[in-house]
């Protein structure tokens, strides 16, 4: 039942296609919801956008330092250029561990 719920929530209407790359391992593809959150810094003097990706924990194995490519699709076909990201820290589990959130930064080397 839970996988069916995730399939509906993480379909291409809401989610992007993600491909994780890690040296020495096969690439891993899954869907995730990409967002930008406002984060206060310097005791509230600065507000900056922080990119995050939320995904079902069982669908992907992400770790700090991984590279990630995201692309929005319609009917399984890309509709924009892929974006490259670097995973900034270990994922944080939410919703009783069923989902995870990871912080991302654009990866200029990809």
mmCIF file of N, CA and C in Angstrom:
data_model
loop_
_atom_site.group_PDB
_atom_site.id
_atom_site.type_symbol
_atom_site.label_atom_id
_atom_site.label_comp_id
_atom_site.label_asym_id
_atom_site.label_seq_id
_atom_site.Cartn_x
_atom_site.Cartn_y
_atom_site.Cartn_z
ATOM 1 N N UNK A 1 0.825 -1.200 0.000
ATOM 2 C CA UNK A 1 0.000 0.000 0.000
ATOM 3 C C UNK A 1 0.861 1.252 0.000
ATOM 4 N N UNK A 2 1.925 1.252 0.814
ATOM 5 C CA UNK A 2 2.781 2.430 0.909
ATOM 6 C C UNK A 2 3.445 2.750 -0.417
ATOM 7 N N UNK A 3 3.913 1.729 -1.159
ATOM 8 C CA UNK A 3 4.528 1.970 -2.455
ATOM 9 C C UNK A 3 3.534 2.583 -3.426
ATOM 10 N N UNK A 4 2.254 2.146 -3.379
ATOM 11 C CA UNK A 4 1.238 2.724 -4.244
ATOM 12 C C UNK A 4 1.046 4.203 -3.927
ATOM 13 N N UNK A 5 1.048 4.546 -2.639
ATOM 14 C CA UNK A 5 0.925 5.945 -2.242
ATOM 15 C C UNK A 5 2.110 6.755 -2.760
ATOM 16 N N UNK A 6 3.313 6.205 -2.636
ATOM 17 C CA UNK A 6 4.498 6.899 -3.119
ATOM 18 C C UNK A 6 4.474 7.050 -4.629
ATOM 19 N N UNK A 7 3.999 6.023 -5.343
ATOM 20 C CA UNK A 7 3.917 6.118 -6.800
ATOM 21 C C UNK A 7 3.044 7.296 -7.214
ATOM 22 N N UNK A 8 1.945 7.509 -6.524
ATOM 23 C CA UNK A 8 1.057 8.625 -6.856
ATOM 24 C C UNK A 8 1.683 9.966 -6.492
ATOM 25 N N UNK A 9 2.321 10.033 -5.335
ATOM 26 C CA UNK A 9 2.918 11.289 -4.883
ATOM 27 C C UNK A 9 4.152 11.655 -5.693
ATOM 28 N N UNK A 10 4.930 10.661 -6.067
ATOM 29 C CA UNK A 10 6.188 10.910 -6.761
ATOM 30 C C UNK A 10 6.096 10.653 -8.259
ATOM 31 N N UNK A 11 4.913 10.876 -8.852
ATOM 32 C CA UNK A 11 4.827 10.737 -10.306
ATOM 33 C C UNK A 11 5.381 12.003 -10.962
ATOM 34 N N UNK A 12 5.469 12.013 -12.275
ATOM 35 C CA UNK A 12 6.156 13.118 -12.954
ATOM 36 C C UNK A 12 5.389 14.441 -12.897
ATOM 37 N N UNK A 13 4.131 14.429 -12.423
ATOM 38 C CA UNK A 13 3.420 15.700 -12.226
ATOM 39 C C UNK A 13 4.041 16.508 -11.091
ATOM 40 N N UNK A 14 4.624 15.829 -10.111
ATOM 41 C CA UNK A 14 5.167 16.492 -8.921
ATOM 42 C C UNK A 14 6.673 16.342 -8.786
ATOM 43 N N UNK A 15 7.205 15.259 -9.301
ATOM 44 C CA UNK A 15 8.588 14.901 -9.019
ATOM 45 C C UNK A 15 9.466 14.996 -10.264
ATOM 46 N N UNK A 16 10.761 15.049 -10.032
ATOM 47 C CA UNK A 16 11.741 15.047 -11.109
ATOM 48 C C UNK A 16 12.419 13.677 -11.140
ATOM 49 N N UNK A 17 12.926 13.317 -12.307
ATOM 50 C CA UNK A 17 13.703 12.096 -12.439
ATOM 51 C C UNK A 17 15.114 12.391 -11.954
ATOM 52 N N UNK A 18 15.605 11.589 -11.032
ATOM 53 C CA UNK A 18 16.924 11.786 -10.430
ATOM 54 C C UNK A 18 17.817 10.609 -10.780
ATOM 55 N N UNK A 19 19.077 10.901 -11.046
ATOM 56 C CA UNK A 19 20.063 9.851 -11.279
ATOM 57 C C UNK A 19 21.268 10.120 -10.398
ATOM 58 N N UNK A 20 21.522 9.216 -9.457
ATOM 59 C CA UNK A 20 22.658 9.332 -8.551
ATOM 60 C C UNK A 20 23.881 8.679 -9.174
ATOM 61 N N UNK A 21 25.015 9.370 -9.099
ATOM 62 C CA UNK A 21 26.285 8.816 -9.561
ATOM 63 C C UNK A 21 27.249 8.759 -8.391
ATOM 64 N N UNK A 22 27.947 7.622 -8.303
ATOM 65 C CA UNK A 22 28.932 7.420 -7.251
ATOM 66 C C UNK A 22 30.060 6.595 -7.869
ATOM 67 N N UNK A 23 31.311 7.035 -7.726
ATOM 68 C CA UNK A 23 32.427 6.280 -8.314
ATOM 69 C C UNK A 23 32.427 4.819 -7.868
ATOM 70 N N UNK A 24 32.619 3.920 -8.828
ATOM 71 C CA UNK A 24 32.706 2.500 -8.529
ATOM 72 C C UNK A 24 31.376 1.791 -8.401
ATOM 73 N N UNK A 25 30.255 2.511 -8.571
ATOM 74 C CA UNK A 25 28.928 1.894 -8.463
ATOM 75 C C UNK A 25 28.097 2.245 -9.684
ATOM 76 N N UNK A 26 27.093 1.410 -9.965
ATOM 77 C CA UNK A 26 26.162 1.703 -11.046
ATOM 78 C C UNK A 26 25.320 2.918 -10.671
ATOM 79 N N UNK A 27 24.918 3.693 -11.679
ATOM 80 C CA UNK A 27 24.014 4.816 -11.442
ATOM 81 C C UNK A 27 22.684 4.284 -10.917
ATOM 82 N N UNK A 28 22.005 5.096 -10.123
ATOM 83 C CA UNK A 28 20.727 4.708 -9.531
ATOM 84 C C UNK A 28 19.703 5.777 -9.901
ATOM 85 N N UNK A 29 18.579 5.377 -10.518
ATOM 86 C CA UNK A 29 17.533 6.325 -10.921
ATOM 87 C C UNK A 29 16.310 6.164 -10.025
ATOM 88 N N UNK A 30 15.693 7.286 -9.706
ATOM 89 C CA UNK A 30 14.497 7.322 -8.858
ATOM 90 C C UNK A 30 13.832 8.671 -9.046
ATOM 91 N N UNK A 31 12.682 8.864 -8.461
ATOM 92 C CA UNK A 31 11.984 10.157 -8.522
ATOM 93 C C UNK A 31 12.032 10.825 -7.156
ATOM 94 N N UNK A 32 12.134 12.152 -7.176
ATOM 95 C CA UNK A 32 12.141 12.931 -5.949
ATOM 96 C C UNK A 32 11.515 14.292 -6.170
ATOM 97 N N UNK A 33 11.150 14.934 -5.093
ATOM 98 C CA UNK A 33 10.550 16.269 -5.164
ATOM 99 C C UNK A 33 11.617 17.288 -4.790
ATOM 100 N N UNK A 34 11.934 18.150 -5.737
ATOM 101 C CA UNK A 34 12.960 19.164 -5.580
ATOM 102 C C UNK A 34 12.302 20.464 -5.124
ATOM 103 N N UNK A 35 12.885 21.116 -4.124
ATOM 104 C CA UNK A 35 12.325 22.352 -3.593
ATOM 105 C C UNK A 35 13.448 23.292 -3.170
ATOM 106 N N UNK A 36 13.096 24.556 -3.020
ATOM 107 C CA UNK A 36 14.018 25.546 -2.468
ATOM 108 C C UNK A 36 13.364 26.126 -1.226
ATOM 109 N N UNK A 37 14.066 26.032 -0.085
ATOM 110 C CA UNK A 37 13.559 26.547 1.184
ATOM 111 C C UNK A 37 14.305 27.810 1.564
ATOM 112 N N UNK A 38 13.620 28.733 2.203
ATOM 113 C CA UNK A 38 14.290 29.915 2.754
ATOM 114 C C UNK A 38 14.958 29.536 4.067
ATOM 115 N N UNK A 39 16.243 29.861 4.192
ATOM 116 C CA UNK A 39 17.011 29.549 5.389
ATOM 117 C C UNK A 39 17.602 30.848 5.932
ATOM 118 N N UNK A 40 17.370 31.122 7.227
ATOM 119 C CA UNK A 40 17.964 32.299 7.866
ATOM 120 C C UNK A 40 19.427 32.022 8.186
ATOM 121 N N UNK A 41 20.241 33.047 7.995
ATOM 122 C CA UNK A 41 21.660 32.934 8.335
ATOM 123 C C UNK A 41 22.102 34.236 8.992
ATOM 124 N N UNK A 42 23.217 34.183 9.667
ATOM 125 C CA UNK A 42 23.792 35.359 10.320
ATOM 126 C C UNK A 42 22.777 36.060 11.208
ATOM 127 N N UNK A 43 22.189 35.263 12.107
ATOM 128 C CA UNK A 43 21.221 35.750 13.096
ATOM 129 C C UNK A 43 20.063 36.511 12.456
ATOM 130 N N UNK A 44 19.587 36.008 11.310
ATOM 131 C CA UNK A 44 18.430 36.595 10.655
ATOM 132 C C UNK A 44 18.727 37.757 9.731
ATOM 133 N N UNK A 45 19.981 38.117 9.558
ATOM 134 C CA UNK A 45 20.324 39.236 8.680
ATOM 135 C C UNK A 45 20.330 38.852 7.206
ATOM 136 N N UNK A 46 20.389 37.559 6.940
ATOM 137 C CA UNK A 46 20.419 37.078 5.565
ATOM 138 C C UNK A 46 19.431 35.924 5.435
ATOM 139 N N UNK A 47 18.664 35.934 4.349
ATOM 140 C CA UNK A 47 17.807 34.805 4.019
ATOM 141 C C UNK A 47 18.301 34.268 2.680
ATOM 142 N N UNK A 48 18.602 32.983 2.647
ATOM 143 C CA UNK A 48 19.136 32.367 1.436
ATOM 144 C C UNK A 48 18.293 31.161 1.052
ATOM 145 N N UNK A 49 18.302 30.836 -0.212
ATOM 146 C CA UNK A 49 17.594 29.653 -0.686
ATOM 147 C C UNK A 49 18.453 28.410 -0.527
ATOM 148 N N UNK A 50 17.889 27.364 0.047
ATOM 149 C CA UNK A 50 18.580 26.087 0.221
ATOM 150 C C UNK A 50 17.832 25.030 -0.573
ATOM 151 N N UNK A 51 18.496 24.381 -1.518
ATOM 152 C CA UNK A 51 17.880 23.332 -2.331
ATOM 153 C C UNK A 51 17.795 22.050 -1.517
ATOM 154 N N UNK A 52 16.653 21.380 -1.628
ATOM 155 C CA UNK A 52 16.490 20.096 -0.950
ATOM 156 C C UNK A 52 15.732 19.146 -1.856
ATOM 157 N N UNK A 53 15.972 17.869 -1.640
ATOM 158 C CA UNK A 53 15.291 16.821 -2.381
ATOM 159 C C UNK A 53 14.655 15.878 -1.379
ATOM 160 N N UNK A 54 13.361 15.607 -1.556
ATOM 161 C CA UNK A 54 12.650 14.646 -0.709
ATOM 162 C C UNK A 54 12.298 13.442 -1.570
ATOM 163 N N UNK A 55 12.484 12.243 -1.025
ATOM 164 C CA UNK A 55 12.279 11.028 -1.800
ATOM 165 C C UNK A 55 11.974 9.868 -0.841
ATOM 166 N N UNK A 56 11.341 8.800 -1.342
ATOM 167 C CA UNK A 56 11.132 7.622 -0.511
ATOM 168 C C UNK A 56 12.480 6.987 -0.163
ATOM 169 N N UNK A 57 12.717 6.758 1.097
ATOM 170 C CA UNK A 57 14.000 6.241 1.578
ATOM 171 C C UNK A 57 14.399 4.952 0.869
ATOM 172 N N UNK A 58 13.457 4.060 0.633
ATOM 173 C CA UNK A 58 13.764 2.767 0.024
ATOM 174 C C UNK A 58 14.127 2.875 -1.456
ATOM 175 N N UNK A 59 13.848 4.005 -2.079
ATOM 176 C CA UNK A 59 14.077 4.149 -3.518
ATOM 177 C C UNK A 59 15.513 4.522 -3.862
ATOM 178 N N UNK A 60 16.262 5.081 -2.928
ATOM 179 C CA UNK A 60 17.602 5.574 -3.272
ATOM 180 C C UNK A 60 18.546 5.473 -2.081
ATOM 181 N N UNK A 61 19.807 5.336 -2.410
ATOM 182 C CA UNK A 61 20.874 5.314 -1.421
ATOM 183 C C UNK A 61 21.755 6.532 -1.686
ATOM 184 N N UNK A 62 21.485 7.618 -0.996
ATOM 185 C CA UNK A 62 22.270 8.847 -1.179
ATOM 186 C C UNK A 62 23.201 9.046 0.006
ATOM 187 N N UNK A 63 24.352 9.633 -0.273
ATOM 188 C CA UNK A 63 25.325 9.922 0.779
ATOM 189 C C UNK A 63 26.025 11.234 0.454
ATOM 190 N N UNK A 64 26.574 11.851 1.474
ATOM 191 C CA UNK A 64 27.321 13.087 1.299
ATOM 192 C C UNK A 64 28.395 12.904 0.229
ATOM 193 N N UNK A 65 28.466 13.868 -0.701
ATOM 194 C CA UNK A 65 29.460 13.835 -1.759
ATOM 195 C C UNK A 65 28.983 13.211 -3.060
ATOM 196 N N UNK A 66 27.842 12.496 -3.040
ATOM 197 C CA UNK A 66 27.312 11.935 -4.282
ATOM 198 C C UNK A 66 26.976 13.056 -5.254
ATOM 199 N N UNK A 67 27.023 12.746 -6.545
ATOM 200 C CA UNK A 67 26.510 13.675 -7.541
ATOM 201 C C UNK A 67 25.143 13.180 -7.972
ATOM 202 N N UNK A 68 24.306 14.133 -8.334
ATOM 203 C CA UNK A 68 22.925 13.838 -8.667
ATOM 204 C C UNK A 68 22.549 14.677 -9.881
ATOM 205 N N UNK A 69 21.853 14.061 -10.814
ATOM 206 C CA UNK A 69 21.339 14.784 -11.966
ATOM 207 C C UNK A 69 19.822 14.731 -11.884
ATOM 208 N N UNK A 70 19.166 15.880 -12.089
ATOM 209 C CA UNK A 70 17.707 15.909 -12.077
ATOM 210 C C UNK A 70 17.212 16.456 -13.402
ATOM 211 N N UNK A 71 16.069 15.950 -13.834
ATOM 212 C CA UNK A 71 15.442 16.451 -15.053
ATOM 213 C C UNK A 71 13.927 16.279 -14.928
ATOM 214 N N UNK A 72 13.206 17.300 -15.346
ATOM 215 C CA UNK A 72 11.744 17.243 -15.359
ATOM 216 C C UNK A 72 11.323 16.527 -16.635
ATOM 217 N N UNK A 73 10.353 15.607 -16.518
ATOM 218 C CA UNK A 73 9.889 14.844 -17.674
ATOM 219 C C UNK A 73 8.376 14.958 -17.822
ATOM 220 N N UNK A 74 7.915 14.749 -19.048
ATOM 221 C CA UNK A 74 6.488 14.641 -19.360
ATOM 222 C C UNK A 74 6.352 13.425 -20.262
ATOM 223 N N UNK A 75 5.486 12.514 -19.890
ATOM 224 C CA UNK A 75 5.317 11.250 -20.618
ATOM 225 C C UNK A 75 6.646 10.532 -20.793
ATOM 226 N N UNK A 76 7.499 10.621 -19.776
ATOM 227 C CA UNK A 76 8.777 9.927 -19.786
ATOM 228 C C UNK A 76 9.877 10.585 -20.599
ATOM 229 N N UNK A 77 9.586 11.722 -21.231
ATOM 230 C CA UNK A 77 10.570 12.428 -22.056
ATOM 231 C C UNK A 77 11.028 13.703 -21.366
ATOM 232 N N UNK A 78 12.323 14.011 -21.385
ATOM 233 C CA UNK A 78 12.826 15.242 -20.764
ATOM 234 C C UNK A 78 12.219 16.482 -21.427
ATOM 235 N N UNK A 79 11.862 17.470 -20.606
ATOM 236 C CA UNK A 79 11.307 18.719 -21.131
ATOM 237 C C UNK A 79 12.188 19.920 -20.790
ATOM 238 N N UNK A 80 13.323 19.667 -20.172
ATOM 239 C CA UNK A 80 14.283 20.727 -19.870
ATOM 240 C C UNK A 80 15.664 20.097 -19.772
ATOM 241 N N UNK A 81 16.671 20.943 -19.778
ATOM 242 C CA UNK A 81 18.029 20.435 -19.634
ATOM 243 C C UNK A 81 18.224 19.884 -18.225
ATOM 244 N N UNK A 82 18.998 18.809 -18.102
ATOM 245 C CA UNK A 82 19.279 18.264 -16.770
ATOM 246 C C UNK A 82 20.074 19.250 -15.923
ATOM 247 N N UNK A 83 19.888 19.157 -14.624
ATOM 248 C CA UNK A 83 20.639 19.975 -13.671
ATOM 249 C C UNK A 83 21.525 19.048 -12.843
ATOM 250 N N UNK A 84 22.739 19.508 -12.561
ATOM 251 C CA UNK A 84 23.689 18.712 -11.786
ATOM 252 C C UNK A 84 23.782 19.252 -10.365
ATOM 253 N N UNK A 85 23.810 18.343 -9.390
ATOM 254 C CA UNK A 85 23.838 18.695 -7.974
ATOM 255 C C UNK A 85 24.904 17.887 -7.252
ATOM 256 N N UNK A 86 25.311 18.389 -6.104
ATOM 257 C CA UNK A 86 26.194 17.668 -5.175
ATOM 258 C C UNK A 86 25.423 17.515 -3.872
ATOM 259 N N UNK A 87 25.399 16.309 -3.315
ATOM 260 C CA UNK A 87 24.739 16.046 -2.026
ATOM 261 C C UNK A 87 25.634 16.611 -0.926
ATOM 262 N N UNK A 88 25.073 17.492 -0.089
ATOM 263 C CA UNK A 88 25.864 18.219 0.900
ATOM 264 C C UNK A 88 26.050 17.487 2.225
ATOM 265 N N UNK A 89 25.117 16.620 2.581
ATOM 266 C CA UNK A 89 25.189 15.949 3.884
ATOM 267 C C UNK A 89 24.399 14.655 3.814
ATOM 268 N N UNK A 90 24.545 13.830 4.836
ATOM 269 C CA UNK A 90 23.772 12.589 4.906
ATOM 270 C C UNK A 90 22.279 12.932 4.907
ATOM 271 N N UNK A 91 21.447 12.116 4.261
ATOM 272 C CA UNK A 91 20.006 12.350 4.276
ATOM 273 C C UNK A 91 19.438 12.295 5.694
ATOM 274 N N UNK A 92 18.376 13.036 5.890
ATOM 275 C CA UNK A 92 17.654 13.048 7.168
ATOM 276 C C UNK A 92 16.314 12.365 6.924
ATOM 277 N N UNK A 93 16.008 11.352 7.724
ATOM 278 C CA UNK A 93 14.758 10.614 7.550
ATOM 279 C C UNK A 93 13.591 11.372 8.175
ATOM 280 N N UNK A 94 12.449 11.347 7.478
ATOM 281 C CA UNK A 94 11.222 11.987 7.951
ATOM 282 C C UNK A 94 10.067 11.008 7.741
ATOM 283 N N UNK A 95 8.893 11.370 8.227
ATOM 284 C CA UNK A 95 7.690 10.552 8.086
ATOM 285 C C UNK A 95 7.975 9.116 8.532
ATOM 286 N N UNK A 96 8.375 8.972 9.793
ATOM 287 C CA UNK A 96 8.687 7.659 10.373
ATOM 288 C C UNK A 96 9.753 6.908 9.596
ATOM 289 N N UNK A 97 10.634 7.625 8.908
ATOM 290 C CA UNK A 97 11.726 7.010 8.164
ATOM 291 C C UNK A 97 11.372 6.567 6.766
ATOM 292 N N UNK A 98 10.113 6.667 6.386
ATOM 293 C CA UNK A 98 9.687 6.220 5.059
ATOM 294 C C UNK A 98 10.207 7.133 3.952
ATOM 295 N N UNK A 99 10.437 8.403 4.281
ATOM 296 C CA UNK A 99 10.971 9.355 3.313
ATOM 297 C C UNK A 99 12.242 9.973 3.884
ATOM 298 N N UNK A 100 13.057 10.510 2.981
ATOM 299 C CA UNK A 100 14.288 11.180 3.386
ATOM 300 C C UNK A 100 14.382 12.531 2.697
ATOM 301 N N UNK A 101 15.093 13.438 3.351
ATOM 302 C CA UNK A 101 15.370 14.766 2.797
ATOM 303 C C UNK A 101 16.875 14.943 2.790
ATOM 304 N N UNK A 102 17.382 15.459 1.683
ATOM 305 C CA UNK A 102 18.809 15.706 1.564
ATOM 306 C C UNK A 102 19.007 17.114 0.994
ATOM 307 N N UNK A 103 20.040 17.801 1.483
ATOM 308 C CA UNK A 103 20.350 19.140 0.997
ATOM 309 C C UNK A 103 21.313 19.049 -0.177
ATOM 310 N N UNK A 104 21.082 19.907 -1.179
ATOM 311 C CA UNK A 104 21.856 19.890 -2.416
ATOM 312 C C UNK A 104 22.459 21.252 -2.709
ATOM 313 N N UNK A 105 23.525 21.245 -3.497
ATOM 314 C CA UNK A 105 24.110 22.480 -4.038
ATOM 315 C C UNK A 105 24.376 22.234 -5.509
ATOM 316 N N UNK A 106 24.206 23.271 -6.343
ATOM 317 C CA UNK A 106 24.550 23.096 -7.749
ATOM 318 C C UNK A 106 25.989 22.607 -7.882
ATOM 319 N N UNK A 107 26.225 21.690 -8.804
ATOM 320 C CA UNK A 107 27.558 21.128 -9.001
ATOM 321 C C UNK A 107 28.157 21.702 -10.285
ATOM 322 N N UNK A 108 29.039 22.694 -10.158
ATOM 323 C CA UNK A 108 29.594 23.333 -11.352
ATOM 324 C C UNK A 108 30.585 22.446 -12.104
ATOM 325 N N UNK A 109 31.034 21.349 -11.494
ATOM 326 C CA UNK A 109 32.016 20.492 -12.147
ATOM 327 C C UNK A 109 31.364 19.480 -13.088
ATOM 328 N N UNK A 110 30.051 19.342 -13.016
ATOM 329 C CA UNK A 110 29.373 18.333 -13.851
ATOM 330 C C UNK A 110 28.952 18.912 -15.183
#
